[in-house]
mmCIF file of C-alpha atoms and ligand atoms in Angstrom:
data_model
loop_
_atom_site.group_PDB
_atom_site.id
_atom_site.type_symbol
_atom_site.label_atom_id
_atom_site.label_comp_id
_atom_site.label_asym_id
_atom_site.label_seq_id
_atom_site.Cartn_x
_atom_site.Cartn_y
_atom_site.Cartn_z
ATOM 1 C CA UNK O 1 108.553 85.054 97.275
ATOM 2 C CA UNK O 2 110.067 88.701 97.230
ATOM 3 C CA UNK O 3 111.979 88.083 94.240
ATOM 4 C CA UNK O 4 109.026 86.581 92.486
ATOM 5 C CA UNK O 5 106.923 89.479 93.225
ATOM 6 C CA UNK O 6 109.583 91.958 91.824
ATOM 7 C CA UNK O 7 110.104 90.117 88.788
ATOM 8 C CA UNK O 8 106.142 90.073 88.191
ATOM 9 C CA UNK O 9 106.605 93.911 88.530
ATOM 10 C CA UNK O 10 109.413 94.014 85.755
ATOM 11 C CA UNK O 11 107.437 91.914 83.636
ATOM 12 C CA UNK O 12 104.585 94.565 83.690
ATOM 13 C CA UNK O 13 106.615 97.420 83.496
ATOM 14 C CA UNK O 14 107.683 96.179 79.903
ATOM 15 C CA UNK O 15 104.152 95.439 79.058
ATOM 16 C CA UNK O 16 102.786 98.543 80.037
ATOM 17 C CA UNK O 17 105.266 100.298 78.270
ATOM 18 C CA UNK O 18 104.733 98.144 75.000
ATOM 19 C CA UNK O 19 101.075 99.082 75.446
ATOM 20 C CA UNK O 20 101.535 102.600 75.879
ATOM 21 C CA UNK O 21 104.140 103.102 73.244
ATOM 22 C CA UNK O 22 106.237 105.159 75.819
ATOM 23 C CA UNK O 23 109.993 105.442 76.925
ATOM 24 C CA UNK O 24 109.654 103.711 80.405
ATOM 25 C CA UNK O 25 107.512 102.625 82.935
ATOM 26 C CA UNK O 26 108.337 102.297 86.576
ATOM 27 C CA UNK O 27 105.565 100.409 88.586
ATOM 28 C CA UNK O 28 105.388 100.004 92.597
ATOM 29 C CA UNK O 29 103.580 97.533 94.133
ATOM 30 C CA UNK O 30 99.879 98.165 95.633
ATOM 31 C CA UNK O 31 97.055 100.687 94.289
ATOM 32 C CA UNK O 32 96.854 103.810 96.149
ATOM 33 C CA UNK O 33 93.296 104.443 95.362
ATOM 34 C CA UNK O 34 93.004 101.397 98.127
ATOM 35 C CA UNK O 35 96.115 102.368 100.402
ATOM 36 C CA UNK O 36 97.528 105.668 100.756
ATOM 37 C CA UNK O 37 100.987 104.109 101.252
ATOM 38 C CA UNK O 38 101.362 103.503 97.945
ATOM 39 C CA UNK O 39 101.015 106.907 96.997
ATOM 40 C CA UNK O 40 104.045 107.756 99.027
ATOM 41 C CA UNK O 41 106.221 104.846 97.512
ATOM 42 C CA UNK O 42 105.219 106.450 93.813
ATOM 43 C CA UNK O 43 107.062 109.411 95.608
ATOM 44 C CA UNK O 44 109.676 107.735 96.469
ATOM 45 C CA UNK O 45 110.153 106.097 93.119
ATOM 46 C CA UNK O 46 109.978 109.537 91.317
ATOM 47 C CA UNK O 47 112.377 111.631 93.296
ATOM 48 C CA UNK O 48 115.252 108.905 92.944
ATOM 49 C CA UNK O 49 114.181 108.363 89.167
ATOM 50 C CA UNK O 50 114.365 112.475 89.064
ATOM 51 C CA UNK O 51 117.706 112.246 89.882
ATOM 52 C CA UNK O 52 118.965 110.206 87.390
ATOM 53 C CA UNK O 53 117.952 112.462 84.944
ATOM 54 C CA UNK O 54 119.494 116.286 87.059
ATOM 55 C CA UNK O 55 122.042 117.135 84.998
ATOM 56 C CA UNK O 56 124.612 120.321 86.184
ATOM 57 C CA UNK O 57 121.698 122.944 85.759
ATOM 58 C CA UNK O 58 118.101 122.073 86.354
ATOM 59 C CA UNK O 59 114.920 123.597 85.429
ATOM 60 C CA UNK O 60 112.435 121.530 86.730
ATOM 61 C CA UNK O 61 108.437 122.534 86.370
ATOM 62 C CA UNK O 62 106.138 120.849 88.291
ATOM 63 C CA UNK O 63 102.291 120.372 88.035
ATOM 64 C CA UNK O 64 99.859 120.219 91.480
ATOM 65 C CA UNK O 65 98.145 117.626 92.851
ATOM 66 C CA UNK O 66 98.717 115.437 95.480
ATOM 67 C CA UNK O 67 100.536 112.818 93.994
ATOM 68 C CA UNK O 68 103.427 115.431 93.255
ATOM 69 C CA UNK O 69 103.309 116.553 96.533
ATOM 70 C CA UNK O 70 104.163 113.180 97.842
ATOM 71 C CA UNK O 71 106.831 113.374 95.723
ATOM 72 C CA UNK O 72 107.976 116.771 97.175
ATOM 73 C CA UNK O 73 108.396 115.017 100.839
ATOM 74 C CA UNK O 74 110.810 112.126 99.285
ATOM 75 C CA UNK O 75 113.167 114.540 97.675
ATOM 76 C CA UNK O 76 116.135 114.644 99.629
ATOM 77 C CA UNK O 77 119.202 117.285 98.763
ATOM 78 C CA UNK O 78 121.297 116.252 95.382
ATOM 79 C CA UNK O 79 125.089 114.998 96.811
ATOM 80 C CA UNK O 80 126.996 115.814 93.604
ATOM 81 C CA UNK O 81 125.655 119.211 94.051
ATOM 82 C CA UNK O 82 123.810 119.958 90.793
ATOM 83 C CA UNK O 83 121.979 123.313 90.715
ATOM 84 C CA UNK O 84 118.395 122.560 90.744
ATOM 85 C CA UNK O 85 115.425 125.294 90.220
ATOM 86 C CA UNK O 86 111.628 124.465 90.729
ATOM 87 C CA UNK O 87 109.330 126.278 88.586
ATOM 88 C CA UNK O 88 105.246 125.866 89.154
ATOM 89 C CA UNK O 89 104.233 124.981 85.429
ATOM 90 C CA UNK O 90 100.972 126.269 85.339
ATOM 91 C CA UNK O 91 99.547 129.713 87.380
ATOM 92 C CA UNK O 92 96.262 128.756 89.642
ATOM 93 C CA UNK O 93 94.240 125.814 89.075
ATOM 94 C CA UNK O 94 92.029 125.611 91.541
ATOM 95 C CA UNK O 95 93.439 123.735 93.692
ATOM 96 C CA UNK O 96 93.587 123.194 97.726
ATOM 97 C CA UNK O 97 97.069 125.079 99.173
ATOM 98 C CA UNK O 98 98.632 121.893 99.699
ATOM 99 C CA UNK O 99 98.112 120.799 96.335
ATOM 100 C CA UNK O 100 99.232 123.878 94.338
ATOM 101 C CA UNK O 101 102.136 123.617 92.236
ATOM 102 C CA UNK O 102 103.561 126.990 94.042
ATOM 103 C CA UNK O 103 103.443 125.109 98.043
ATOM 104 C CA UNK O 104 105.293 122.276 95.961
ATOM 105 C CA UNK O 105 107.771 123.933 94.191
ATOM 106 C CA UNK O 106 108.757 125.301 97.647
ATOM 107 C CA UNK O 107 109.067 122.071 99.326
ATOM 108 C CA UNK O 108 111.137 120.493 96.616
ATOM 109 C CA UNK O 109 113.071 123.420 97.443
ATOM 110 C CA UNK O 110 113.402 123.175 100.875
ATOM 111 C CA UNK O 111 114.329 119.215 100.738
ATOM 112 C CA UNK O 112 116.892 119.718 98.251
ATOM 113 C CA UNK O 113 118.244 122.716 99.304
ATOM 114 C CA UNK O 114 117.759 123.924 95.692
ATOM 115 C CA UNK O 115 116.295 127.124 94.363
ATOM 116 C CA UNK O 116 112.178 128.041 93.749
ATOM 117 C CA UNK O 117 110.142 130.338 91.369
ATOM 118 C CA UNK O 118 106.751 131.054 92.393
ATOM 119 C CA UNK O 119 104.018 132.238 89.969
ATOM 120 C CA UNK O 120 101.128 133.983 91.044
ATOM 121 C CA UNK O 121 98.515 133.674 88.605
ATOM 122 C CA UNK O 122 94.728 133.583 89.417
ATOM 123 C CA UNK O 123 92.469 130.629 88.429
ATOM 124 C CA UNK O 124 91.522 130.239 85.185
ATOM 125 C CA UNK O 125 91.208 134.255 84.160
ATOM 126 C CA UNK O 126 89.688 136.069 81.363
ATOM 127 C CA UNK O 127 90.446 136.503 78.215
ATOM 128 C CA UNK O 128 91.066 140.141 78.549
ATOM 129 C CA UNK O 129 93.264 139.523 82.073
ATOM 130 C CA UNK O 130 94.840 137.043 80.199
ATOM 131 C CA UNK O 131 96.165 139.397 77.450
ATOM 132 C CA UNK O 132 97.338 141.801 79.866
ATOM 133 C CA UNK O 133 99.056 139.474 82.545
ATOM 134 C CA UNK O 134 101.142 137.449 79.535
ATOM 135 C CA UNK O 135 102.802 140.988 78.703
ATOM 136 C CA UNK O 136 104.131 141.635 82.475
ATOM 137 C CA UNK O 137 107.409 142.043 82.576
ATOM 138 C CA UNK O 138 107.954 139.107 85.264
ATOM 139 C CA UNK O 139 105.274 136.874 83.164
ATOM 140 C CA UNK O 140 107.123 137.057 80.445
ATOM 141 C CA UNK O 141 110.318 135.866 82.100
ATOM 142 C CA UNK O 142 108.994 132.860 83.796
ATOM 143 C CA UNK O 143 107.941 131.928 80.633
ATOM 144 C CA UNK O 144 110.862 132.375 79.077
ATOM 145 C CA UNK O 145 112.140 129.948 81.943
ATOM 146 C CA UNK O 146 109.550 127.340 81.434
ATOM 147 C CA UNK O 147 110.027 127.033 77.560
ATOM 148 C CA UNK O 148 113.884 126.263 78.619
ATOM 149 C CA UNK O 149 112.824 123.370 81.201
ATOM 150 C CA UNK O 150 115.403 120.576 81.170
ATOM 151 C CA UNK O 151 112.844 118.354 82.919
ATOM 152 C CA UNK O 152 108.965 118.250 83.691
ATOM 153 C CA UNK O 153 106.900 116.309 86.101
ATOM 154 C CA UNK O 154 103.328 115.877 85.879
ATOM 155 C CA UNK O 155 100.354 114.369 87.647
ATOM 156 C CA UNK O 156 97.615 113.197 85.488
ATOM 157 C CA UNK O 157 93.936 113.089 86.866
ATOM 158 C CA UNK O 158 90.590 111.695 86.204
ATOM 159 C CA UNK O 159 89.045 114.375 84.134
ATOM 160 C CA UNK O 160 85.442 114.260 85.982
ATOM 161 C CA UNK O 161 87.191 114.473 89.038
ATOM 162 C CA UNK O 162 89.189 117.231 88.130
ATOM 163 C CA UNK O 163 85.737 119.100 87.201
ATOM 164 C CA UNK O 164 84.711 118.450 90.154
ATOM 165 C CA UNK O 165 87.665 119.609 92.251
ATOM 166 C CA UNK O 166 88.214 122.750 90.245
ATOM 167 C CA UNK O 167 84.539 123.127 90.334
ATOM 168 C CA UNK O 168 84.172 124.501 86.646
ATOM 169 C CA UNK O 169 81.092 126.670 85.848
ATOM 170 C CA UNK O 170 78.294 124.983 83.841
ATOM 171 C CA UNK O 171 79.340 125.646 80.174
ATOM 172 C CA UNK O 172 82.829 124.187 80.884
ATOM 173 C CA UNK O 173 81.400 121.280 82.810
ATOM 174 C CA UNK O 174 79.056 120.564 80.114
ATOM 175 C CA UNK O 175 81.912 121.540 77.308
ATOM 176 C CA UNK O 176 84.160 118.805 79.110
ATOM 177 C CA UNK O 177 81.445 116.458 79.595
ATOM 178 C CA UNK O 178 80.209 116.400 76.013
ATOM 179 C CA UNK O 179 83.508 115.911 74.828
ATOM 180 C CA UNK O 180 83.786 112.685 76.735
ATOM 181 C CA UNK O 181 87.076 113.433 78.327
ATOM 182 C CA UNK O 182 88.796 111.042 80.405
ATOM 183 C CA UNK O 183 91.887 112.415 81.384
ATOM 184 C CA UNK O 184 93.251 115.389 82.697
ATOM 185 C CA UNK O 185 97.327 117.007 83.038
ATOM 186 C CA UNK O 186 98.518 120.431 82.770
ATOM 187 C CA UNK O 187 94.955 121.806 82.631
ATOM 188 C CA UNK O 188 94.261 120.048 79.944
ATOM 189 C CA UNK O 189 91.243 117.433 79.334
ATOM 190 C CA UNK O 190 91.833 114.570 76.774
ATOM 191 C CA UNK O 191 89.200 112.214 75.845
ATOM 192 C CA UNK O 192 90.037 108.335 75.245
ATOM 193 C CA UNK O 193 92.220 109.259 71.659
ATOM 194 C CA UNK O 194 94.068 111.833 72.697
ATOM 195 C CA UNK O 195 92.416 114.725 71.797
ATOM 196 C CA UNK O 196 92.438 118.020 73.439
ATOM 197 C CA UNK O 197 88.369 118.886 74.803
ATOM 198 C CA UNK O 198 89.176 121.580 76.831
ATOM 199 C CA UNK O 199 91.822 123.730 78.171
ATOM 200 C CA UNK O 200 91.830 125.728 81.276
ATOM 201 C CA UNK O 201 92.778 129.543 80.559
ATOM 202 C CA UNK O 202 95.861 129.924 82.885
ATOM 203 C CA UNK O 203 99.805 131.230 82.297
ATOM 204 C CA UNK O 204 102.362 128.524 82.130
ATOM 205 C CA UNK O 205 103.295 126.057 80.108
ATOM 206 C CA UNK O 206 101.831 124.941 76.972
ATOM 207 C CA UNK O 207 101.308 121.449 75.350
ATOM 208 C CA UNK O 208 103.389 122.531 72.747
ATOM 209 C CA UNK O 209 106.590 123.750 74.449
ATOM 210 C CA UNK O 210 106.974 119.698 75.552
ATOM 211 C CA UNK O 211 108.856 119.259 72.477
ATOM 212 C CA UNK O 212 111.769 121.252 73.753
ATOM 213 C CA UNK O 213 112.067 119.403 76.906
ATOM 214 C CA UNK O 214 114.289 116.464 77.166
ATOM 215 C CA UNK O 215 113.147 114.536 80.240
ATOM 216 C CA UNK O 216 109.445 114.496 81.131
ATOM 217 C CA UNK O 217 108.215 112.322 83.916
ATOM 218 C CA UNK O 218 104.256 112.091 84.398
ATOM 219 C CA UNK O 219 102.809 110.606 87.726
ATOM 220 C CA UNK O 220 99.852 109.061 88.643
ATOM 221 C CA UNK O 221 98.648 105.761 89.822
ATOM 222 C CA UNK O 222 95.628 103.891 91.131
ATOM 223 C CA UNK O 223 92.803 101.727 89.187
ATOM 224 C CA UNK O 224 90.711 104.655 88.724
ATOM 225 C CA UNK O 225 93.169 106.813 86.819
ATOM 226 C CA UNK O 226 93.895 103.994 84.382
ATOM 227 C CA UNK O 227 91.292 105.446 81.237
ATOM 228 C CA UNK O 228 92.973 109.043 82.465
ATOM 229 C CA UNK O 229 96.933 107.640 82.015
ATOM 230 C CA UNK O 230 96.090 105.934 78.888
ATOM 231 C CA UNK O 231 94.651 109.416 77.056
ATOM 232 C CA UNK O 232 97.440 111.335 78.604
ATOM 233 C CA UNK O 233 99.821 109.130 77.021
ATOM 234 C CA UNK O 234 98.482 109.087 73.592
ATOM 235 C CA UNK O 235 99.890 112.516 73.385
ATOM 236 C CA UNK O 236 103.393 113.156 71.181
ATOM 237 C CA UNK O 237 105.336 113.715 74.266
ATOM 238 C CA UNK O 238 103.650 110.265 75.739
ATOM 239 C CA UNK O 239 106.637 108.687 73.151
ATOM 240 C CA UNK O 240 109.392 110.060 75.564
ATOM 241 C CA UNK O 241 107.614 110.048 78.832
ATOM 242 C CA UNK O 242 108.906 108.176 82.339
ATOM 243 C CA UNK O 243 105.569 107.185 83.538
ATOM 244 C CA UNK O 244 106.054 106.202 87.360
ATOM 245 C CA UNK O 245 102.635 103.978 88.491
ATOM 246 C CA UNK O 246 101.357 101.489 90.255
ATOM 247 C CA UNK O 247 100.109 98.432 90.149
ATOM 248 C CA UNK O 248 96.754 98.958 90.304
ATOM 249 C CA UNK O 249 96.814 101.281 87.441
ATOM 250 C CA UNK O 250 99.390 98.996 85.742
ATOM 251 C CA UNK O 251 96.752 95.837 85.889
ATOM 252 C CA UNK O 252 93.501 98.067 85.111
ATOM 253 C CA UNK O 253 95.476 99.201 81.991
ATOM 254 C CA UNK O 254 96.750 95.816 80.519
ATOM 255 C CA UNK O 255 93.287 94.137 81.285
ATOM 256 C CA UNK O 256 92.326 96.122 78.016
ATOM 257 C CA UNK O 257 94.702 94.234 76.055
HETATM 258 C C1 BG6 X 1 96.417 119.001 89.674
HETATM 259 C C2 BG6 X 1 97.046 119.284 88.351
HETATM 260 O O1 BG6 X 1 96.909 119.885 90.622
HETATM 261 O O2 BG6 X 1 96.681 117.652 90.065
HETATM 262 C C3 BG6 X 1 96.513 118.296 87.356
HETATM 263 O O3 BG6 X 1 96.746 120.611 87.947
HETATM 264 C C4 BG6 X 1 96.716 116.868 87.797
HETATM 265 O O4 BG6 X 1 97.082 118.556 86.099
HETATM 266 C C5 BG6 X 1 96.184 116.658 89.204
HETATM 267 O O5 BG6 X 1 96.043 115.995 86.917
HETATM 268 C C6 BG6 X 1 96.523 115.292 89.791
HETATM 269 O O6 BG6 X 1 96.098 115.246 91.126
HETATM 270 P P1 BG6 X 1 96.318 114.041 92.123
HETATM 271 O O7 BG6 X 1 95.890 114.572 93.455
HETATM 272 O O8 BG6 X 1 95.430 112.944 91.650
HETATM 273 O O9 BG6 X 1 97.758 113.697 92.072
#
């Protein structure tokens, strides 16, 4: 029965990734909006498929969220002793401690005995603070940094929930809400095509710099995110994405089809 089971899970992994039109898919079994297990084996499954992909000098940016911090506690230290650097790739997004992209940079640090970058950025600032903080001397080096990343790893969220956790003033609820977006990653909201509805005003890495990087491995799983993976991976760097999931998301997604 075990090798049954894994051999359904290979035969969705290639669907999904038909459907999606992207490099890979890697699918563990479960839905972690019903077990919170399966989060942690998503983990797993993403800090041993990182390591394929280290090569001898890593720069690895990392969103928030707290499927990537599950994949912060399954990191374990590299044994052919490549130099690895975690970089935050986005300043404050409103997110709980735990969650932030800066606490998880630090852990992968601290499991892998590798080396961390912190950026302190407030949420979403002005215009005006925005100017001034991209000139910084130390700004502008980290995002020198991040537009030399050998390998990013994302979460992707429901958009509506992201609203609500960020808890967005009116005009950019309404803004996101109007523009029917489904998905969420980077700080970016995509509705079902693909397209861009809103973007939260923060340092860090930009949709376009993707194109430079040569490994990128997005993150997310349960039923509920399905709508949120599939406009997430309708963008240009969905072609060369490593989308670790699970089944529940895998299933919701194909149903479609
Ligand atoms: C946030 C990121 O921290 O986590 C988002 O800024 C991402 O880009 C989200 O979509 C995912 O969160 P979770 O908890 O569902 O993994």
């Amino acid at each position: 029965p075990i090798m049954k089971e894994v051999s359904g899970l290979k035969h969705l992994e290639h669907k999904l990734k038909e459907i999606l039109n992207i490099q890979e898919v890697i699918i563990v079994s479960g839905d972690s909006d019903q077990n919170e297990l399966v989060k942690k084996e998503m983990g797993r499954a993403c800090a041993s498929r990182m390591k394929k992909s280290f090569t001898s000098n890593n720069i690895i940016a990392i969103t928030g969220g707290s499927t990537l911090a599950a994949v912060a506690e399954m990191m374990t230290p590299d044994i052919e002793g490549r130099k690895l650097m975690f970089f935050p790739a986005r300043g404050g997004l409103g997110e709980y401690v735990e969650n932030q992209a800066n606490t998880i940079v630090a852990k992968m640090a601290e499991k892998t005995m590798g080396q961390y970058k912190l950026l302190h950025v407030p949420d979403q600032v002005s215009e005006d603070a925005y100017a001034s903080l991209v000139e910084e001397p130390a700004i502008k080096d980290a995002l020198e940094m991040l537009k030399r990343a050998t390998m990013v790893v994302h979460g992707i969220g429901d958009a509506m929930n992201m609203v609500k956790r960020r808890k967005h003033d009116q005009e950019t609820t309404q803004k996101i809400i109007d523009g029917q977006a489904v998905g969420e990653a980077f700080g970016y909201y995509f509705d079902a095509d693909g397209k861009i509805v809103h973007k939260v005003r923060t340092i860090g890495l930009q949709l376009e710099y993707l194109q430079n990087v040569p490994c990128i491995i997005a993150v997310a799983g349960g039923a509920s995110k399905a709508r949120a993976i599939q406009a997430v991976m309708k963008q240009e760097q969905g072609r060369k994405t490593i989308l670790i999931t699970d089944e529940g998301a895998a299933r919701a997604l194909i149903q479609d089809y």
